[in-house]
Amino acid sequence: MAGETWKLIQERWRHHGRAMLGIALAATLIAWACEEAKVLESTEHIAYDEALVRFTGGRKESKQVVVVAIDQDSIDEISQNAQLQINFGNWPYTRTLWASIAQELKAQGARAVLFDAVMDERTADESVDLGFAQVLRETGLPFYLGMSTSESAKRIVHADLQAPVPLTVPEAAPAASPPEDDSFPEEEEFKEAPAPATPVLTPGALARALAFPARRAEGEPLPRIGQMPSKPPPKPRYPVPPTPALVSAVNGVGLVDMEADGDGSMRRTRFAYTDGTNTYVTLPVRMMADLLGAKEVVFSGRTLRLGEHTWHVDPDGSAALDYGGPLEKRFVAVSLFDVLNDWIHRSKGEKLDLAADIFQDKVVVIGGTAVGLNDIKATPFSAAEPGLVKQATVVDTLLSGTFITRAPLAVDLGLTFFVALVSVVLLMTARWTPLEVAWPVALILGLHVLTGLLLKTAHTHVLMAMPALAGVGASVAALAFNHLVANRETQFIRQAFHRFMEPKLVEQMIRSRQLPRLDGENKEITAFFSDIRGFSTFSERFKEDPRQLVRILNTYLTTVSGALLREGGCLDKYIGDAVVCLFGAPMAQEDHAVRACRGALAAKAAVEVLRVDFREKGFPDVYTRIGVNSAVNFVGNFGSDQLFSYTAIGDGMNLAARLEGANKAYGSVIMIGPRTYELAHEHIEVRELDRVRVAGKTEAVTVYELLALKGQLDASTRHTVARYHEALGLYREARFAEAVKVLEAEAARSPEDGPTAKLLERCLEYLEAPPEKFDGVANLEK
């Protein structure tokens, strides 16, 4: 079976290989064109998100990054406490609160703080900003602040990044002190400091504070600020700097723009941008540059380098974020109010509520999680995720992770062509309806698993939508091709066999898709051969009237053919008066041997009726001998470019022809071979005639006379068969005299039985001239 299947695959590939390659290539090019035209962008986003969530989600909490969440509980607690309202106000809180948070985080051993927000508006009381700045300087806590961009912002002058940042910093107000107890009295407990002057920043100094060296080793420009993966920005955008007091106090500032894809979901980051004059980095990169001792950001090919550290990125300098799960499962989140409360407890020498090591040596990301803060974004893991999850993920990855990068175009195209080719070869080769239905589904699921595993193990994003489109498109084209080929084959089968098989069988063969392999195949069939005794003498009588011979012969052939067709036979050919018929091909028939036996008996009965009619009309006798044999033969279309027909060749066909001729030597009408008897013995009545050796063969085979269908043999014939078998046993033991006695008695009782007479004649011959070497096997000559 496996060998036959492989031959079928080779055969169809040989016949349709160019069509398969052409369809696969066309499907690949169409899918690539759709990808380049962004037609598949939304579909790819959906597929990517599904694979990312299913295969990369569930990672353990980060051990290096902690989130301080401005959550709804914190907002409620502060708004419901009169003293805190007086001290910090409503959201956005006064910077005195952030000074207190910075002091507490420093006390708890935080490594650095990334503040996912901007402070670009001056407060009414500038001393508050200066007080916050003074706290940052005094604590020495690395503190990094966000910086937004705007189309209305002023262009920043070119930054001389080699020069120092000269600042004139006046004496700042002292930091706020906590209340004496935690009852938050209504009277103000914080002493008011004298109003200091705001530091002065020159344009050059401001530029040096905001910009950061970033370049491509290949000399290509960085993306413009605000540039999204899906489309370029409509207008130039420029950074909006924090207030001057904070610019001089924080360790660095970085861009915190959304960096969303066209559908609004945050999947990637670009790390560094330019406004055409200066280069700027994102907030996580700015912080990590200091933590890693890097003086510039360098992109080289598919590598991002900060100091001695490198990460794989895409050729355009971007990379996808390996979130590993939603915010609440990936990072330890501490409520802002809990940190503020511990600051109050610490200042009073009271026991802290938070774990002692919760911030120890951790990078702290501060950002909003409350819905009312309008910092809810979409990510692959959630349509409503706090925006700070992006900053936390980038920081965590830069500390000890790997970004997700796009596979090279050659890999995407190779996979696309491979999927298209497999689809078209599979469907055009198998031509199996269940597979045609199931394959597109299996294809999509397989690509989902493949891309998901690559995301998980190799952190590589291989396109799914493009190969899926190519595979489905190639499948549709393959089905259309199969339909066209099937229609052609069906029409050919109908034309080729409607004259040689029952029309109902032809249609059944077509409906059941049991179409023959017209270029040939090995299969077991049963062959039928018949011939008229003395046809040469028969035709001599009509030498002067050949038309009458044709009419008689046509009547005979129609009679025999009709009996065979009714049993499902396929007429192979007519050779003069001889009829050749196949059972089991082209339509597969498990009971081909039984059908052939029934057909032979039906043909014999029909000829007997015809003989009576011919005798009454004075026509010659059409006594017919029949040979039937089952064997594996090679069946298919044979012939030349000018003429070919569906037939069979092989030793099995030769033996069937020999058996037809051997009837003459045994006085029988229908002789069948050993394999036919083996397959049909439960359905037929036979007489074992002899063991014969065919010319050119050394192995002897047993041949049988087909007498009737099972249970239809009359008692007289049954008696004759029994006596014949008795005599045959004696004959094989070379007891010829004893065999003669049995045969003479039976011949006297049934003088019309041909095999009895023939075996008697042979035994008498051996009595007169005993053979020198007798093995009980007769030689069946050509």
GROMACS .gro file of N, CA, C and O in nm, residues 181-220:
model
  160
  181ASP      N    1   0.228   6.315   6.406
  181ASP     CA    2   0.164   6.184   6.426
  181ASP      C    3   0.086   6.151   6.300
  181ASP      O    4   0.082   6.227   6.205
  182ASP      N    5   0.030   6.034   6.303
  182ASP     CA    6  -0.041   5.989   6.183
  182ASP      C    7  -0.188   6.024   6.186
  182ASP      O    8  -0.268   5.967   6.115
  183SER      N    9  -0.225   6.124   6.272
  183SER     CA   10  -0.365   6.162   6.275
  183SER      C   11  -0.397   6.267   6.170
  183SER      O   12  -0.513   6.301   6.150
  184PHE      N   13  -0.293   6.317   6.099
  184PHE     CA   14  -0.307   6.418   5.994
  184PHE      C   15  -0.392   6.535   6.044
  184PHE      O   16  -0.505   6.555   6.002
  185PRO      N   17  -0.340   6.618   6.145
  185PRO     CA   18  -0.418   6.730   6.198
  185PRO      C   19  -0.453   6.828   6.087
  185PRO      O   20  -0.386   6.836   5.985
  186GLU      N   21  -0.558   6.906   6.116
  186GLU     CA   22  -0.609   6.995   6.014
  186GLU      C   23  -0.518   7.115   5.993
  186GLU      O   24  -0.514   7.176   5.887
  187GLU      N   25  -0.444   7.155   6.102
  187GLU     CA   26  -0.353   7.268   6.086
  187GLU      C   27  -0.231   7.224   6.006
  187GLU      O   28  -0.185   7.112   6.017
  188GLU      N   29  -0.179   7.314   5.926
  188GLU     CA   30  -0.063   7.284   5.842
  188GLU      C   31   0.060   7.257   5.927
  188GLU      O   32   0.097   7.337   6.013
  189GLU      N   33   0.122   7.143   5.908
  189GLU     CA   34   0.239   7.105   5.986
  189GLU      C   35   0.368   7.133   5.909
  189GLU      O   36   0.476   7.118   5.961
  190PHE      N   37   0.356   7.162   5.777
  190PHE     CA   38   0.476   7.183   5.696
  190PHE      C   39   0.516   7.329   5.698
  190PHE      O   40   0.434   7.417   5.671
  191LYS      N   41   0.638   7.355   5.730
  191LYS     CA   42   0.686   7.493   5.737
  191LYS      C   43   0.714   7.546   5.598
  191LYS      O   44   0.768   7.476   5.514
  192GLU      N   45   0.677   7.667   5.579
  192GLU     CA   46   0.692   7.729   5.450
  192GLU      C   47   0.833   7.787   5.435
  192GLU      O   48   0.882   7.858   5.522
  193ALA      N   49   0.897   7.757   5.328
  193ALA     CA   50   1.033   7.805   5.303
  193ALA      C   51   1.028   7.937   5.228
  193ALA      O   52   0.931   7.968   5.162
  194PRO      N   53   1.134   8.014   5.238
  194PRO     CA   54   1.140   8.137   5.159
  194PRO      C   55   1.141   8.107   5.010
  194PRO      O   56   1.191   8.004   4.967
  195ALA      N   57   1.083   8.193   4.932
  195ALA     CA   58   1.071   8.171   4.787
  195ALA      C   59   1.206   8.191   4.720
  195ALA      O   60   1.259   8.302   4.718
  196PRO      N   61   1.266   8.083   4.668
  196PRO     CA   62   1.394   8.096   4.598
  196PRO      C   63   1.372   8.136   4.452
  196PRO      O   64   1.262   8.136   4.402
  197ALA      N   65   1.480   8.160   4.385
  197ALA     CA   66   1.473   8.192   4.241
  197ALA      C   67   1.486   8.065   4.158
  197ALA      O   68   1.549   7.968   4.200
  198THR      N   69   1.425   8.068   4.040
  198THR     CA   70   1.430   7.954   3.950
  198THR      C   71   1.565   7.948   3.881
  198THR      O   72   1.618   8.053   3.840
  199PRO      N   73   1.627   7.828   3.867
  199PRO     CA   74   1.756   7.819   3.797
  199PRO      C   75   1.743   7.864   3.652
  199PRO      O   76   1.637   7.852   3.591
  200VAL      N   77   1.851   7.911   3.598
  200VAL     CA   78   1.853   7.961   3.461
  200VAL      C   79   1.925   7.860   3.372
  200VAL      O   80   2.035   7.818   3.402
  201LEU      N   81   1.857   7.819   3.261
  201LEU     CA   82   1.917   7.726   3.165
  201LEU      C   83   1.931   7.797   3.031
  201LEU      O   84   1.833   7.851   2.977
  202THR      N   85   2.050   7.797   2.977
  202THR     CA   86   2.068   7.850   2.842
  202THR      C   87   2.010   7.750   2.743
  202THR      O   88   1.994   7.631   2.773
  203PRO      N   89   1.974   7.791   2.619
  203PRO     CA   90   1.922   7.697   2.519
  203PRO      C   91   2.016   7.580   2.495
  203PRO      O   92   1.973   7.466   2.479
  204GLY      N   93   2.146   7.610   2.492
  204GLY     CA   94   2.241   7.502   2.470
  204GLY      C   95   2.243   7.403   2.585
  204GLY      O   96   2.253   7.282   2.566
  205ALA      N   97   2.236   7.458   2.708
  205ALA     CA   98   2.236   7.369   2.824
  205ALA      C   99   2.110   7.284   2.827
  205ALA      O  100   2.115   7.165   2.861
  206LEU      N  101   1.996   7.343   2.792
  206LEU     CA  102   1.871   7.266   2.786
  206LEU      C  103   1.882   7.154   2.683
  206LEU      O  104   1.840   7.041   2.708
  207ALA      N  105   1.938   7.186   2.568
  207ALA     CA  106   1.953   7.085   2.464
  207ALA      C  107   2.041   6.970   2.511
  207ALA      O  108   2.011   6.852   2.486
  208ARG      N  109   2.152   7.005   2.581
  208ARG     CA  110   2.240   6.899   2.630
  208ARG      C  111   2.173   6.814   2.737
  208ARG      O  112   2.201   6.696   2.751
  209ALA      N  113   2.081   6.873   2.813
  209ALA     CA  114   2.012   6.798   2.917
  209ALA      C  115   1.908   6.702   2.859
  209ALA      O  116   1.884   6.594   2.914
  210LEU      N  117   1.849   6.740   2.748
  210LEU     CA  118   1.741   6.658   2.691
  210LEU      C  119   1.794   6.555   2.591
  210LEU      O  120   1.743   6.444   2.582
  211ALA      N  121   1.892   6.592   2.512
  211ALA     CA  122   1.941   6.503   2.406
  211ALA      C  123   2.033   6.396   2.465
  211ALA      O  124   2.087   6.410   2.575
  212PHE      N  125   2.050   6.290   2.386
  212PHE     CA  126   2.142   6.183   2.425
  212PHE      C  127   2.202   6.125   2.297
  212PHE      O  128   2.131   6.103   2.198
  213PRO      N  129   2.332   6.099   2.296
  213PRO     CA  130   2.397   6.050   2.173
  213PRO      C  131   2.338   5.915   2.129
  213PRO      O  132   2.332   5.821   2.207
  214ALA      N  133   2.294   5.909   2.006
  214ALA     CA  134   2.243   5.785   1.947
  214ALA      C  135   2.273   5.788   1.799
  214ALA      O  136   2.257   5.892   1.734
  215ARG      N  137   2.316   5.676   1.745
  215ARG     CA  138   2.351   5.672   1.603
  215ARG      C  139   2.342   5.531   1.548
  215ARG      O  140   2.338   5.433   1.623
  216ARG      N  141   2.336   5.525   1.417
  216ARG     CA  142   2.346   5.398   1.346
  216ARG      C  143   2.487   5.384   1.291
  216ARG      O  144   2.541   5.479   1.234
  217ALA      N  145   2.543   5.267   1.310
  217ALA     CA  146   2.679   5.244   1.260
  217ALA      C  147   2.685   5.256   1.109
  217ALA      O  148   2.787   5.293   1.052
  218GLU      N  149   2.573   5.226   1.042
  218GLU     CA  150   2.570   5.231   0.897
  218GLU      C  151   2.549   5.373   0.845
  218GLU      O  152   2.551   5.397   0.724
  219GLY      N  153   2.525   5.470   0.936
  219GLY     CA  154   2.509   5.608   0.895
  219GLY      C  155   2.366   5.645   0.857
  219GLY      O  156   2.340   5.760   0.821
  220GLU      N  157   2.272   5.552   0.863
  220GLU     CA  158   2.134   5.583   0.829
  220GLU      C  159   2.072   5.666   0.941
  220GLU      O  160   2.109   5.654   1.058
   0.00000   0.00000   0.00000
